[in-house]
Coordinates of C-alpha atoms and ligand atoms in Angstrom, one line a residue:
M1098 CA -9.3 -23.7 -12.8
S1099 CA -12.0 -21.6 -11.1
A1100 CA -11.0 -18.1 -9.8
R1101 CA -10.3 -17.9 -6.2
I1102 CA -11.3 -14.9 -4.1
P1103 CA -8.0 -13.7 -2.7
G1104 CA -7.6 -14.1 1.0
T1105 CA -10.3 -16.8 1.4
D1106 CA -8.2 -19.9 0.8
R1107 CA -4.9 -18.8 2.1
G1108 CA -3.7 -17.9 5.5
P1109 CA -0.4 -16.1 4.8
A1110 CA 1.7 -15.8 7.9
R1111 CA 2.0 -12.1 7.3
R1112 CA -1.2 -10.7 5.9
S1113 CA -1.1 -8.2 3.1
W1114 CA -4.1 -6.1 2.3
I1115 CA -5.8 -8.5 -0.1
R1116 CA -9.0 -6.8 -1.0
R1117 CA -12.0 -9.1 -0.3
A1118 CA -14.1 -8.2 -3.2
A1119 CA -16.7 -9.3 -5.6
T1120 CA -14.4 -11.2 -7.8
V1121 CA -14.4 -10.4 -11.5
T1122 CA -13.7 -13.6 -13.4
V1123 CA -12.6 -12.6 -16.9
A1124 CA -14.4 -14.4 -19.7
A1125 CA -12.9 -17.8 -20.8
G1126 CA -9.8 -17.8 -22.9
A1127 CA -6.2 -16.7 -22.4
L1128 CA -7.1 -14.8 -19.2
A1129 CA -9.5 -17.4 -17.8
G1130 CA -9.0 -17.5 -14.0
L1131 CA -7.6 -14.0 -13.8
V1132 CA -8.6 -12.6 -10.5
V1133 CA -8.6 -8.9 -10.2
S1134 CA -10.0 -7.8 -6.9
A1135 CA -12.4 -4.9 -7.1
P1136 CA -13.1 -2.6 -4.1
G1137 CA -15.9 -3.6 -1.8
A1138 CA -16.6 -6.2 0.7
A1139 CA -16.9 -9.8 -0.4
G1140 CA -20.5 -10.7 -0.7
A1141 CA -21.6 -7.2 0.3
A1142 CA -24.3 -6.2 -2.1
Q1143 CA -23.4 -2.8 -3.5
P1144 CA -26.8 -1.0 -4.1
A1145 CA -26.9 -0.2 -7.8
S1146 CA -27.2 3.5 -6.8
A1147 CA -24.2 3.3 -4.5
A1148 CA -21.9 5.9 -6.0
R1149 CA -18.3 4.8 -5.6
P1150 CA -16.5 7.7 -4.1
S1151 CA -13.8 9.0 -6.4
A1152 CA -10.4 9.5 -5.1
L1153 CA -10.9 13.1 -4.1
A1154 CA -8.0 15.4 -3.8
P1155 CA -6.9 15.6 -0.2
P1156 CA -7.0 19.1 1.3
D1157 CA -4.1 21.1 2.5
I1158 CA -3.9 20.7 6.3
P1159 CA -3.6 24.3 7.7
L1160 CA -0.3 24.5 9.6
A1161 CA -1.8 27.2 11.8
N1162 CA -4.5 24.7 13.0
V1163 CA -1.9 22.1 13.9
K1164 CA 0.2 24.7 15.8
A1165 CA -2.9 25.8 17.6
H1166 CA -3.3 22.3 19.0
L1167 CA 0.4 22.3 20.0
S1168 CA -0.2 25.6 21.9
Q1169 CA -3.1 23.9 23.7
L1170 CA -0.9 20.9 24.6
Q1171 CA 1.8 23.3 25.8
S1172 CA -0.7 25.1 28.0
I1173 CA -1.9 21.9 29.4
A1174 CA 1.6 20.8 30.3
T1175 CA 2.4 24.1 31.9
A1176 CA -0.8 23.9 34.0
N1177 CA -0.1 20.3 35.0
G1178 CA 3.4 20.2 36.4
G1179 CA 5.2 20.7 33.2
N1180 CA 4.4 17.5 31.4
R1181 CA 1.8 15.3 29.8
A1182 CA 3.2 11.9 31.0
H1183 CA 1.3 8.7 31.7
G1184 CA -0.2 8.7 35.1
R1185 CA 0.0 12.5 35.5
T1186 CA -2.9 14.9 35.2
G1187 CA -1.4 16.5 32.1
Y1188 CA -2.0 13.3 30.1
K1189 CA -5.7 13.0 30.8
A1190 CA -6.1 16.7 30.2
S1191 CA -4.5 16.2 26.8
L1192 CA -6.8 13.4 26.0
D1193 CA -9.9 15.4 27.1
Y1194 CA -8.8 18.2 24.7
V1195 CA -8.4 15.9 21.7
K1196 CA -11.6 14.1 22.5
G1197 CA -13.6 17.3 22.8
K1198 CA -12.5 18.4 19.3
L1199 CA -13.5 15.0 17.8
D1200 CA -16.8 14.7 19.6
A1201 CA -17.7 18.2 18.3
A1202 CA -16.7 17.1 14.7
G1203 CA -19.0 14.0 14.6
F1204 CA -16.6 11.2 15.5
T1205 CA -17.6 8.2 17.6
T1206 CA -15.0 8.3 20.3
T1207 CA -14.1 5.6 22.8
V1208 CA -11.7 5.9 25.8
Q1209 CA -10.0 2.7 26.7
Q1210 CA -8.5 2.4 30.2
F1211 CA -5.5 0.3 31.2
T1212 CA -3.2 0.2 34.1
S1213 CA 0.6 0.5 34.0
G1214 CA 3.1 1.2 36.7
G1215 CA 0.2 1.4 39.2
S1216 CA -1.4 4.3 37.3
T1217 CA -4.4 4.4 35.1
G1218 CA -3.7 4.9 31.4
Y1219 CA -6.0 5.9 28.6
N1220 CA -6.2 5.3 24.8
L1221 CA -8.5 7.4 22.7
I1222 CA -10.1 5.9 19.6
A1223 CA -12.2 7.9 17.1
D1224 CA -14.2 6.2 14.4
W1225 CA -15.5 8.2 11.4
P1226 CA -19.0 6.8 10.7
G1227 CA -19.4 5.0 7.4
G1228 CA -17.1 3.1 5.1
D1229 CA -16.6 -0.7 4.8
P1230 CA -16.4 -2.0 8.4
D1231 CA -14.3 -4.9 7.0
Q1232 CA -11.6 -2.6 5.7
V1233 CA -10.4 -0.2 8.3
L1234 CA -7.7 2.4 7.6
F1235 CA -6.2 3.3 10.9
A1236 CA -4.0 6.4 11.7
G1237 CA -2.4 6.8 15.1
S1238 CA 0.1 8.5 17.3
H1239 CA 1.1 8.5 21.0
L1240 CA -0.2 11.4 23.0
D1241 CA 1.9 11.0 26.1
S1242 CA 5.1 12.8 26.8
V1243 CA 8.0 11.9 29.0
S1244 CA 7.9 13.2 32.6
S1245 CA 10.7 15.7 31.9
G1246 CA 8.8 18.0 29.6
A1247 CA 5.8 19.0 27.5
G1248 CA 6.6 16.6 24.7
I1249 CA 5.6 18.9 21.9
N1250 CA 7.6 17.3 19.2
D1251 CA 7.5 13.9 20.9
N1252 CA 4.7 13.5 20.4
G1253 CA 2.5 16.5 20.3
S1254 CA 3.5 16.8 16.6
G1255 CA 2.1 13.5 15.6
S1256 CA -1.0 13.8 17.8
A1257 CA -1.8 17.3 16.5
A1258 CA -1.3 16.4 12.9
V1259 CA -3.5 13.3 13.2
L1260 CA -6.1 15.3 15.0
E1261 CA -6.2 18.0 12.3
T1262 CA -6.4 15.4 9.6
A1263 CA -9.4 13.8 11.3
L1264 CA -11.0 17.3 11.6
A1265 CA -10.3 17.8 7.9
V1266 CA -12.2 14.5 7.2
S1267 CA -15.1 15.9 9.1
R1268 CA -15.0 19.3 7.3
A1269 CA -15.0 17.5 4.0
N1270 CA -17.7 15.1 5.2
L1271 CA -15.5 12.5 3.4
Q1272 CA -17.4 9.3 2.5
P1273 CA -14.5 7.0 1.8
A1274 CA -14.8 3.4 0.7
K1275 CA -12.8 2.3 3.8
H1276 CA -13.8 2.9 7.4
L1277 CA -11.5 5.5 8.9
R1278 CA -10.3 5.1 12.5
F1279 CA -7.9 7.3 14.4
G1280 CA -6.0 6.6 17.6
W1281 CA -4.1 8.4 20.3
W1282 CA -2.1 6.1 22.5
G1283 CA -1.2 6.3 26.2
A1284 CA 2.1 5.2 27.9
E1285 CA 4.1 4.8 24.7
E1286 CA 7.1 6.2 26.5
L1287 CA 6.8 3.3 29.0
G1288 CA 7.2 0.8 26.2
L1289 CA 4.3 1.0 23.7
V1290 CA 2.0 0.1 26.6
G1291 CA -1.2 1.7 25.3
S1292 CA -1.0 0.4 21.7
R1293 CA 0.0 -3.0 22.9
Y1294 CA -3.0 -3.1 25.2
Y1295 CA -5.3 -2.1 22.4
V1296 CA -3.9 -4.7 20.0
N1297 CA -3.8 -7.5 22.6
N1298 CA -7.4 -6.8 23.5
L1299 CA -8.7 -6.6 20.0
P1300 CA -10.4 -9.9 18.9
S1301 CA -8.5 -11.5 16.0
A1302 CA -11.6 -11.0 13.8
E1303 CA -11.3 -7.3 14.4
R1304 CA -7.6 -7.2 13.8
S1305 CA -8.0 -8.8 10.4
K1306 CA -10.3 -5.9 9.4
I1307 CA -7.5 -3.4 9.8
A1308 CA -6.2 -3.0 6.3
G1309 CA -3.4 -0.7 7.3
Y1310 CA -2.1 1.2 10.3
L1311 CA -0.2 4.5 9.8
N1312 CA 2.0 5.7 12.7
F1313 CA 3.2 9.3 13.3
D1314 CA 5.7 9.7 16.1
M1315 CA 7.9 12.9 16.0
I1316 CA 7.1 14.6 12.7
G1317 CA 8.2 18.2 13.4
S1318 CA 11.8 17.8 14.6
P1319 CA 13.7 21.1 14.6
N1320 CA 16.6 19.8 12.5
P1321 CA 14.4 17.5 10.4
G1322 CA 15.0 14.5 8.3
Y1323 CA 12.3 13.0 6.1
F1324 CA 12.1 9.3 6.9
V1325 CA 9.4 6.9 5.6
Y1326 CA 8.9 3.6 7.4
D1327 CA 10.0 0.7 5.2
D1328 CA 7.2 -1.8 6.0
D1329 CA 4.2 -2.3 3.8
P1330 CA 5.4 -1.4 0.2
T1331 CA 2.1 0.3 -0.9
I1332 CA 2.0 2.5 2.2
E1333 CA 5.7 3.3 1.8
T1334 CA 5.1 4.2 -1.9
T1335 CA 2.1 6.3 -1.0
F1336 CA 4.3 8.5 1.3
K1337 CA 7.3 8.5 -1.0
D1338 CA 5.2 9.6 -4.0
Y1339 CA 3.8 12.5 -1.9
F1340 CA 7.3 13.8 -1.0
A1341 CA 8.5 13.2 -4.5
G1342 CA 5.7 15.5 -5.6
L1343 CA 7.2 18.1 -3.3
G1344 CA 10.7 17.5 -4.6
V1345 CA 11.7 16.4 -1.1
P1346 CA 14.0 13.3 -1.0
T1347 CA 13.2 10.7 1.7
E1348 CA 15.1 8.0 3.4
I1349 CA 13.7 4.7 4.7
E1350 CA 13.3 4.6 8.5
T1351 CA 15.5 1.7 9.5
E1352 CA 16.1 2.0 13.2
G1353 CA 12.4 2.5 14.0
D1354 CA 11.5 -1.2 14.1
G1355 CA 9.9 -1.8 17.4
R1356 CA 10.4 1.7 18.6
S1357 CA 6.9 3.1 18.3
D1358 CA 3.2 2.2 18.2
H1359 CA 3.2 0.5 14.8
A1360 CA 5.1 -2.4 16.3
P1361 CA 2.2 -4.1 18.0
F1362 CA 0.1 -3.9 14.8
K1363 CA 3.0 -5.2 12.7
N1364 CA 3.5 -8.1 15.1
V1365 CA 0.0 -9.4 14.4
G1366 CA 0.4 -9.1 10.6
V1367 CA -1.3 -5.7 10.0
P1368 CA 0.3 -3.8 7.1
V1369 CA 2.0 -0.7 8.7
G1370 CA 3.7 2.5 7.6
G1371 CA 4.5 5.9 8.9
L1372 CA 6.7 9.0 9.0
F1373 CA 9.5 10.3 11.2
T1374 CA 11.7 13.4 11.3
G1375 CA 14.3 12.1 13.7
A1376 CA 15.2 12.0 17.4
D1377 CA 18.6 11.9 19.1
Y1378 CA 20.6 10.6 16.2
R1379 CA 22.8 13.2 14.5
K1380 CA 22.2 14.5 10.9
T1381 CA 25.0 13.5 8.6
A1382 CA 26.7 15.9 6.1
A1383 CA 25.0 14.1 3.3
Q1384 CA 21.6 14.5 4.9
A1385 CA 22.2 18.2 5.5
Q1386 CA 23.2 18.5 1.9
K1387 CA 19.8 17.2 0.8
W1388 CA 17.5 18.4 3.5
G1389 CA 19.3 21.5 4.9
G1390 CA 19.7 21.9 8.6
T1391 CA 22.8 21.3 10.6
A1392 CA 25.2 18.4 10.0
G1393 CA 26.6 16.8 13.1
Q1394 CA 23.6 18.0 15.2
A1395 CA 20.8 15.8 16.4
F1396 CA 17.5 15.9 14.5
D1397 CA 16.0 16.9 17.8
R1398 CA 18.4 18.2 20.5
C1399 CA 15.5 18.4 23.0
Y1400 CA 14.5 14.7 22.6
H1401 CA 13.0 13.6 26.0
S1402 CA 14.1 16.9 27.5
S1403 CA 12.4 19.8 29.2
C1404 CA 13.2 22.0 26.1
D1405 CA 10.7 20.0 24.0
T1406 CA 8.3 22.9 23.9
T1407 CA 6.5 24.7 21.2
T1408 CA 9.8 26.3 20.3
N1409 CA 11.1 22.9 19.4
I1410 CA 9.3 22.5 16.1
N1411 CA 10.3 23.0 12.5
D1412 CA 7.2 24.4 10.8
T1413 CA 8.1 23.3 7.3
A1414 CA 8.6 19.7 8.4
L1415 CA 5.4 19.7 10.5
D1416 CA 3.4 21.2 7.6
R1417 CA 4.8 18.8 5.0
N1418 CA 4.2 15.7 7.2
A1419 CA 0.6 16.8 8.2
D1420 CA -0.2 17.2 4.5
A1421 CA 1.4 13.8 3.8
I1422 CA -0.9 12.2 6.4
A1423 CA -3.9 13.7 4.7
H1424 CA -2.6 12.5 1.3
A1425 CA -2.3 8.9 2.7
V1426 CA -5.7 8.9 4.4
W1427 CA -7.4 10.2 1.3
T1428 CA -5.4 8.0 -1.1
L1429 CA -5.5 4.8 0.8
G1430 CA -9.0 5.4 2.2
T1431 CA -10.9 6.4 -0.9
G1432 CA -8.7 5.5 -3.9
T1433 CA -7.8 2.3 -5.7
T1434 CA -4.4 2.2 -4.1
Q1435 CA -4.3 -0.1 -1.2
P1436 CA -1.6 -1.5 1.1
G1437 CA -0.7 -4.9 -0.2
T1438 CA -2.9 -4.8 -3.3
V1439 CA -2.7 -8.2 -4.9
F1440 CA -3.0 -9.0 -8.6
E1441 CA -3.3 -12.8 -9.1
T1442 CA -3.9 -15.3 -11.8
T1443 CA -4.8 -19.0 -11.2
A1444 CA -4.7 -20.0 -14.8
D1445 CA -2.8 -23.3 -15.2
V1446 CA 0.0 -23.3 -17.8
S1447 CA 1.7 -26.5 -18.7
I1448 CA 5.6 -26.5 -18.9
P1449 CA 7.0 -28.6 -21.7
D1450 CA 9.6 -31.1 -20.5
N1451 CA 13.1 -30.0 -21.5
G1452 CA 11.5 -27.6 -24.0
A1453 CA 10.8 -24.0 -24.8
A1454 CA 9.9 -21.4 -22.1
V1455 CA 6.3 -20.7 -21.4
T1456 CA 4.7 -17.6 -19.9
S1457 CA 1.7 -16.7 -17.8
A1458 CA 0.4 -13.2 -18.2
L1459 CA -1.0 -10.9 -15.4
E1460 CA -2.6 -7.5 -16.2
V1461 CA -1.9 -4.8 -13.6
T1462 CA -4.2 -1.8 -13.7
G1463 CA -5.2 1.1 -11.4
R1464 CA -1.7 1.8 -10.1
T1465 CA 0.1 5.1 -10.2
G1466 CA 3.7 5.6 -11.1
N1467 CA 6.3 2.8 -10.9
A1468 CA 6.3 -0.5 -9.2
P1469 CA 7.8 -0.6 -5.7
S1470 CA 11.4 -1.3 -4.8
A1471 CA 10.2 -4.4 -2.9
L1472 CA 7.7 -5.9 -5.3
K1473 CA 6.5 -9.3 -3.9
V1474 CA 6.2 -12.1 -6.5
G1475 CA 4.3 -15.1 -5.2
V1476 CA 4.9 -18.2 -7.3
D1477 CA 3.1 -21.6 -7.1
I1478 CA 4.5 -24.1 -9.7
K1479 CA 3.7 -27.8 -9.4
H1480 CA 6.6 -29.8 -10.8
S1481 CA 8.6 -32.8 -9.7
W1482 CA 12.4 -32.3 -9.5
R1483 CA 12.2 -28.5 -9.4
G1484 CA 16.0 -28.3 -10.2
D1485 CA 14.9 -28.5 -13.8
L1486 CA 13.3 -25.1 -13.7
V1487 CA 14.5 -21.6 -14.5
V1488 CA 11.9 -18.9 -13.5
D1489 CA 11.9 -15.2 -14.5
L1490 CA 9.6 -12.2 -13.9
V1491 CA 9.2 -10.2 -17.1
A1492 CA 8.1 -6.6 -16.7
P1493 CA 5.7 -4.9 -19.2
D1494 CA 8.6 -3.4 -21.1
G1495 CA 10.2 -6.8 -21.5
T1496 CA 12.9 -6.5 -18.8
A1497 CA 13.5 -9.9 -17.2
Y1498 CA 14.3 -10.4 -13.5
R1499 CA 15.7 -13.8 -12.6
L1500 CA 13.7 -15.3 -9.7
K1501 CA 15.2 -18.9 -9.7
N1502 CA 18.1 -20.6 -11.5
S1503 CA 18.1 -24.3 -12.4
S1504 CA 19.9 -26.5 -10.0
G1505 CA 20.3 -30.0 -11.2
S1506 CA 20.7 -31.5 -7.7
D1507 CA 17.5 -30.1 -6.3
S1508 CA 15.2 -33.1 -6.6
A1509 CA 12.4 -31.7 -4.3
D1510 CA 9.0 -31.1 -5.7
N1511 CA 7.3 -27.8 -6.5
V1512 CA 8.4 -24.1 -6.5
I1513 CA 6.1 -22.4 -3.9
A1514 CA 7.9 -19.2 -2.9
T1515 CA 7.7 -15.5 -2.6
Y1516 CA 10.5 -13.4 -4.2
T1517 CA 11.2 -9.7 -3.7
V1518 CA 12.2 -7.7 -6.8
N1519 CA 13.4 -4.2 -7.0
A1520 CA 11.0 -3.1 -9.8
S1521 CA 11.2 0.6 -9.1
S1522 CA 12.4 1.3 -12.6
E1523 CA 9.3 -0.3 -14.1
A1524 CA 5.9 1.2 -14.8
A1525 CA 3.5 -0.6 -12.5
N1526 CA 0.6 -0.8 -15.0
G1527 CA 0.7 -3.2 -17.9
T1528 CA 1.1 -6.9 -18.7
W1529 CA 3.6 -8.7 -16.4
K1530 CA 4.6 -12.2 -17.2
L1531 CA 6.0 -15.2 -15.3
K1532 CA 8.4 -17.0 -17.6
V1533 CA 9.3 -20.7 -16.8
Q1534 CA 11.5 -23.1 -18.7
D1535 CA 12.2 -26.8 -18.0
I1536 CA 15.8 -27.3 -19.1
A1537 CA 16.3 -31.0 -18.3
A1538 CA 14.6 -34.2 -19.6
Q1539 CA 12.1 -36.1 -17.4
D1540 CA 9.8 -34.7 -14.7
T1541 CA 7.1 -32.3 -15.8
G1542 CA 4.6 -29.9 -14.3
Y1543 CA 2.7 -26.7 -14.7
I1544 CA 2.3 -23.1 -13.4
D1545 CA -0.6 -23.4 -10.9
S1546 CA -0.9 -19.7 -9.9
W1547 CA 1.2 -16.6 -9.3
K1548 CA 0.6 -13.1 -8.0
L1549 CA 2.1 -9.7 -7.6
T1550 CA 1.7 -7.7 -4.3
F1551 CA 2.3 -4.0 -4.6
Ligands
LIG1819 N1 10.6 5.8 20.5 C1 10.0 7.1 20.1 C2 11.0 7.9 19.3 C3 11.7 7.2 18.2 C4 13.0 6.8 18.2 N2 13.3 6.2 17.0 C5 12.2 6.1 16.3 C6 11.9 5.5 15.1 C7 10.6 5.6 14.5 C8 9.6 6.2 15.3 C9 9.8 6.7 16.6 C10 11.1 6.7 17.0 C11 9.7 7.9 21.3 O1 10.6 8.2 22.1 O2 8.5 8.2 21.5
LIG1820 ZN1 9.7 9.6 23.2
LIG1821 ZN1 7.4 9.4 20.6
LIG1822 CA1 12.2 -32.2 -16.9

């Protein structure tokens, strides 16, 4: 069976980042049909001399630089009625400040206008020239505050950290494989208005080029937690790996769904992720035990209040999260780790009727660390009376994970499904196998294809 270029013949409802790539079809034999996507755009001729950028080490993001941006945003609020809210002069002044820094650093900036509540709103988009235009890594944050205050943690913290990461890209003159884009959204506090406007007005062909959107909304809370969005597994793992390297435990962000600017991107199938240090919810005793801070007190007591000023920031949290943003941009933008990286084989394997189990092997390479806690296993088995079949995923170390039990009464045809396996105790790289056994006489079939999405 000929190898298929992932993503060209399927239209999954929710798109994972399947790398369109010059497909490497392994030589005939046991691995015939194995499709391992390699970086690069499908069909795009890579000049022989094109040096593939190595996954360079991301820089430390200077905390002092991030705090200098916060001081500027504070001054802007003070000079404009005490806030940086949508429709107020302080918001546009904030955007002009950020834009000025980016223009001076060589970014291509675009200001997108919209109207909300009778006032003009603005999104700021900054593109770093270069990289594969068909694979855009997008990092964003909302720039507006509520009308009651300066909004330094919510969300000067995210805006300043994303800005400083973009400036670090410029200082490094980074030439990543992916095209880097950064965004600062207006009117988030009115209901994700700016980011919704951007996504709704982005042609679907452009949307499909966004390989991942990273969102940063409140990342310097004074009584901080360390929360990672539990959306795209590879983005989540990228952030969790970073904090694990610091020895900082993280929790998955569960109540954020729909509560910030990643939601419009997620709703159109873009892989998303992000970081959060907490808002008005109170820190539990267990959380205080692992993170320090004050149990029983809100992560940010000044959430949406006039006291959300430059005094309302935890420097350690802001520093760690800013460095985590740079880690993600460098790793996902230049390295081989990509949101939704798919490993697939389309080799057919016959399943003997009422006989011994058979296996189909899949070689996973280029990963770091362990497999994710939400490893997606896509299975396509053509077989009448699928109730005959028992299906397992076998990890490189031989550990078997039951995907499907036999069910005599299930007379329907074919097993075409995606299973989620907690494989976090398994090394990612190695030979994974799909094991299938037909345990009842009559009805036969074969493994058509299967894939792992990290
Ligand atoms: N809605 C955001 C703050 C917020 C509250 N919960 C979450 C979860 C994840 C990200 C952000 C938030 C705001 O007030 O801007
Ligand atoms: Zn807010
Ligand atoms: Zn916010
Ligand atoms: Ca049978």
